């Protein structure tokens, strides 16, 4: 990239992504647990005591970590979003429908079938399955 040359930027050895953080309104933990835990099947992870005072909650799966933090005033992320890889989008879509969660078909992307849902707070979440 051009700006790297201009300021002498050297890559710092980024090796992965630890977690994605989404915002939630104050006292939204029960809805977050029901959605991220019961619907998406992620495990709730205890927050460190110092961070737990701020509210919010953390969730993790095999290779994904999602943190929800209280933001005031709250505004859901509609453009910015995590894209979660799934192994069976059709089955997940059926399960989501059983929970009353709307699924919007994604536009075509080579090598994937995909779509979008929203968490209980209106944050966009993309679901992607490799073909």
mmCIF file of C-alpha atoms in Angstrom:
data_model
loop_
_atom_site.group_PDB
_atom_site.id
_atom_site.type_symbol
_atom_site.label_atom_id
_atom_site.label_comp_id
_atom_site.label_asym_id
_atom_site.label_seq_id
_atom_site.Cartn_x
_atom_site.Cartn_y
_atom_site.Cartn_z
ATOM 1 C CA UNK A 1 0.000 0.000 0.000
ATOM 2 C CA UNK A 2 1.174 3.453 -0.826
ATOM 3 C CA UNK A 3 0.894 4.857 2.718
ATOM 4 C CA UNK A 4 3.158 2.118 4.072
ATOM 5 C CA UNK A 5 5.988 3.284 1.833
ATOM 6 C CA UNK A 6 5.434 6.909 2.737
ATOM 7 C CA UNK A 7 5.785 6.415 6.488
ATOM 8 C CA UNK A 8 8.168 3.470 6.473
ATOM 9 C CA UNK A 9 5.599 1.036 7.908
ATOM 10 C CA UNK A 10 6.818 -2.471 8.619
ATOM 11 C CA UNK A 11 4.358 -5.323 9.244
ATOM 12 C CA UNK A 12 4.230 -6.242 12.921
ATOM 13 C CA UNK A 13 3.549 -9.964 12.646
ATOM 14 C CA UNK A 14 -0.201 -10.143 13.216
ATOM 15 C CA UNK A 15 -0.943 -13.828 13.723
ATOM 16 C CA UNK A 16 -4.711 -14.042 14.182
ATOM 17 C CA UNK A 17 -7.910 -12.538 15.477
ATOM 18 C CA UNK A 18 -8.694 -12.950 19.162
ATOM 19 C CA UNK A 19 -12.317 -11.762 19.241
ATOM 20 C CA UNK A 20 -14.948 -9.516 17.719
ATOM 21 C CA UNK A 21 -16.785 -7.041 19.918
ATOM 22 C CA UNK A 22 -20.359 -5.945 19.327
ATOM 23 C CA UNK A 23 -22.318 -3.357 21.267
ATOM 24 C CA UNK A 24 -25.411 -4.069 23.315
ATOM 25 C CA UNK A 25 -27.696 -1.943 25.479
ATOM 26 C CA UNK A 26 -27.387 -1.944 29.264
ATOM 27 C CA UNK A 27 -29.129 -4.923 30.940
ATOM 28 C CA UNK A 28 -29.285 -6.888 27.671
ATOM 29 C CA UNK A 29 -27.409 -9.901 29.052
ATOM 30 C CA UNK A 30 -30.474 -12.218 29.237
ATOM 31 C CA UNK A 31 -31.292 -11.588 25.562
ATOM 32 C CA UNK A 32 -27.632 -12.026 24.602
ATOM 33 C CA UNK A 33 -27.430 -15.338 26.463
ATOM 34 C CA UNK A 34 -30.637 -16.600 24.853
ATOM 35 C CA UNK A 35 -29.457 -15.667 21.347
ATOM 36 C CA UNK A 36 -25.714 -16.327 21.336
ATOM 37 C CA UNK A 37 -25.977 -19.278 23.722
ATOM 38 C CA UNK A 38 -29.256 -21.075 23.079
ATOM 39 C CA UNK A 39 -29.784 -20.148 19.410
ATOM 40 C CA UNK A 40 -26.224 -19.980 18.002
ATOM 41 C CA UNK A 41 -24.814 -22.600 20.381
ATOM 42 C CA UNK A 42 -21.878 -20.581 21.694
ATOM 43 C CA UNK A 43 -20.729 -21.062 25.278
ATOM 44 C CA UNK A 44 -20.807 -18.139 27.673
ATOM 45 C CA UNK A 45 -17.304 -17.328 28.911
ATOM 46 C CA UNK A 46 -16.907 -15.667 32.324
ATOM 47 C CA UNK A 47 -15.561 -12.141 32.035
ATOM 48 C CA UNK A 48 -12.633 -11.147 34.232
ATOM 49 C CA UNK A 49 -13.916 -9.494 37.443
ATOM 50 C CA UNK A 50 -12.570 -6.069 36.542
ATOM 51 C CA UNK A 51 -14.352 -6.130 33.171
ATOM 52 C CA UNK A 52 -17.555 -7.740 34.477
ATOM 53 C CA UNK A 53 -18.356 -4.514 36.373
ATOM 54 C CA UNK A 54 -18.994 -2.813 33.025
ATOM 55 C CA UNK A 55 -21.761 -5.235 31.998
ATOM 56 C CA UNK A 56 -21.916 -7.198 28.783
ATOM 57 C CA UNK A 57 -20.989 -10.812 28.193
ATOM 58 C CA UNK A 58 -18.569 -12.994 26.254
ATOM 59 C CA UNK A 59 -19.201 -16.075 24.119
ATOM 60 C CA UNK A 60 -16.947 -18.613 22.417
ATOM 61 C CA UNK A 61 -17.117 -21.583 20.075
ATOM 62 C CA UNK A 62 -14.480 -23.814 18.507
ATOM 63 C CA UNK A 63 -12.715 -21.009 16.664
ATOM 64 C CA UNK A 64 -14.765 -17.884 17.378
ATOM 65 C CA UNK A 65 -15.005 -15.442 20.273
ATOM 66 C CA UNK A 66 -17.653 -12.746 20.420
ATOM 67 C CA UNK A 67 -17.663 -10.123 23.149
ATOM 68 C CA UNK A 68 -20.696 -7.949 23.777
ATOM 69 C CA UNK A 69 -20.039 -4.691 25.564
ATOM 70 C CA UNK A 70 -22.488 -2.151 26.912
ATOM 71 C CA UNK A 71 -22.532 1.037 24.877
ATOM 72 C CA UNK A 72 -24.479 4.142 25.847
ATOM 73 C CA UNK A 73 -26.137 5.473 23.921
ATOM 74 C CA UNK A 74 -26.583 2.172 22.150
ATOM 75 C CA UNK A 75 -26.684 2.018 18.345
ATOM 76 C CA UNK A 76 -26.680 -1.355 16.534
ATOM 77 C CA UNK A 77 -24.061 -2.128 13.884
ATOM 78 C CA UNK A 78 -25.890 -2.498 10.584
ATOM 79 C CA UNK A 79 -22.978 -2.274 8.124
ATOM 80 C CA UNK A 80 -19.983 -3.395 10.209
ATOM 81 C CA UNK A 81 -20.458 -7.035 11.179
ATOM 82 C CA UNK A 82 -18.826 -10.341 12.036
ATOM 83 C CA UNK A 83 -19.042 -13.039 9.361
ATOM 84 C CA UNK A 84 -19.363 -16.447 10.995
ATOM 85 C CA UNK A 85 -18.421 -19.590 9.073
ATOM 86 C CA UNK A 86 -20.947 -22.400 9.484
ATOM 87 C CA UNK A 87 -20.885 -26.021 8.372
ATOM 88 C CA UNK A 88 -24.570 -26.347 7.341
ATOM 89 C CA UNK A 89 -26.280 -23.075 6.522
ATOM 90 C CA UNK A 90 -29.542 -24.745 5.462
ATOM 91 C CA UNK A 91 -29.904 -26.524 8.820
ATOM 92 C CA UNK A 92 -28.965 -23.387 10.743
ATOM 93 C CA UNK A 93 -31.453 -21.362 8.732
ATOM 94 C CA UNK A 94 -34.193 -23.846 9.622
ATOM 95 C CA UNK A 95 -33.233 -23.668 13.291
ATOM 96 C CA UNK A 96 -33.248 -19.865 13.173
ATOM 97 C CA UNK A 97 -36.735 -19.889 11.653
ATOM 98 C CA UNK A 98 -37.883 -22.088 14.539
ATOM 99 C CA UNK A 99 -36.706 -19.350 16.891
ATOM 100 C CA UNK A 100 -38.502 -16.666 14.901
ATOM 101 C CA UNK A 101 -35.271 -15.160 13.548
ATOM 102 C CA UNK A 102 -35.416 -13.665 10.062
ATOM 103 C CA UNK A 103 -32.763 -14.688 7.538
ATOM 104 C CA UNK A 104 -31.905 -12.545 4.514
ATOM 105 C CA UNK A 105 -30.244 -14.182 1.518
ATOM 106 C CA UNK A 106 -26.769 -12.855 0.821
ATOM 107 C CA UNK A 107 -25.616 -11.682 -2.563
ATOM 108 C CA UNK A 108 -23.570 -14.216 -4.537
ATOM 109 C CA UNK A 109 -19.935 -14.682 -3.555
ATOM 110 C CA UNK A 110 -17.751 -17.257 -5.309
ATOM 111 C CA UNK A 111 -17.201 -20.322 -3.148
ATOM 112 C CA UNK A 112 -19.836 -19.482 -0.507
ATOM 113 C CA UNK A 113 -23.524 -19.507 0.211
ATOM 114 C CA UNK A 114 -24.385 -16.815 2.726
ATOM 115 C CA UNK A 115 -26.978 -14.640 4.386
ATOM 116 C CA UNK A 116 -27.599 -12.214 7.219
ATOM 117 C CA UNK A 117 -29.404 -12.256 10.533
ATOM 118 C CA UNK A 118 -29.622 -9.740 13.360
ATOM 119 C CA UNK A 119 -28.999 -10.363 17.023
ATOM 120 C CA UNK A 120 -31.685 -9.256 19.514
ATOM 121 C CA UNK A 121 -30.170 -5.761 19.543
ATOM 122 C CA UNK A 122 -30.187 -5.255 15.770
ATOM 123 C CA UNK A 123 -26.481 -5.961 15.147
ATOM 124 C CA UNK A 124 -25.929 -7.530 11.722
ATOM 125 C CA UNK A 125 -24.334 -10.987 11.638
ATOM 126 C CA UNK A 126 -23.341 -12.630 8.359
ATOM 127 C CA UNK A 127 -23.442 -16.419 8.135
ATOM 128 C CA UNK A 128 -21.260 -18.084 5.488
ATOM 129 C CA UNK A 129 -20.832 -21.676 4.356
ATOM 130 C CA UNK A 130 -17.993 -22.711 2.051
ATOM 131 C CA UNK A 131 -19.126 -24.715 -0.942
#
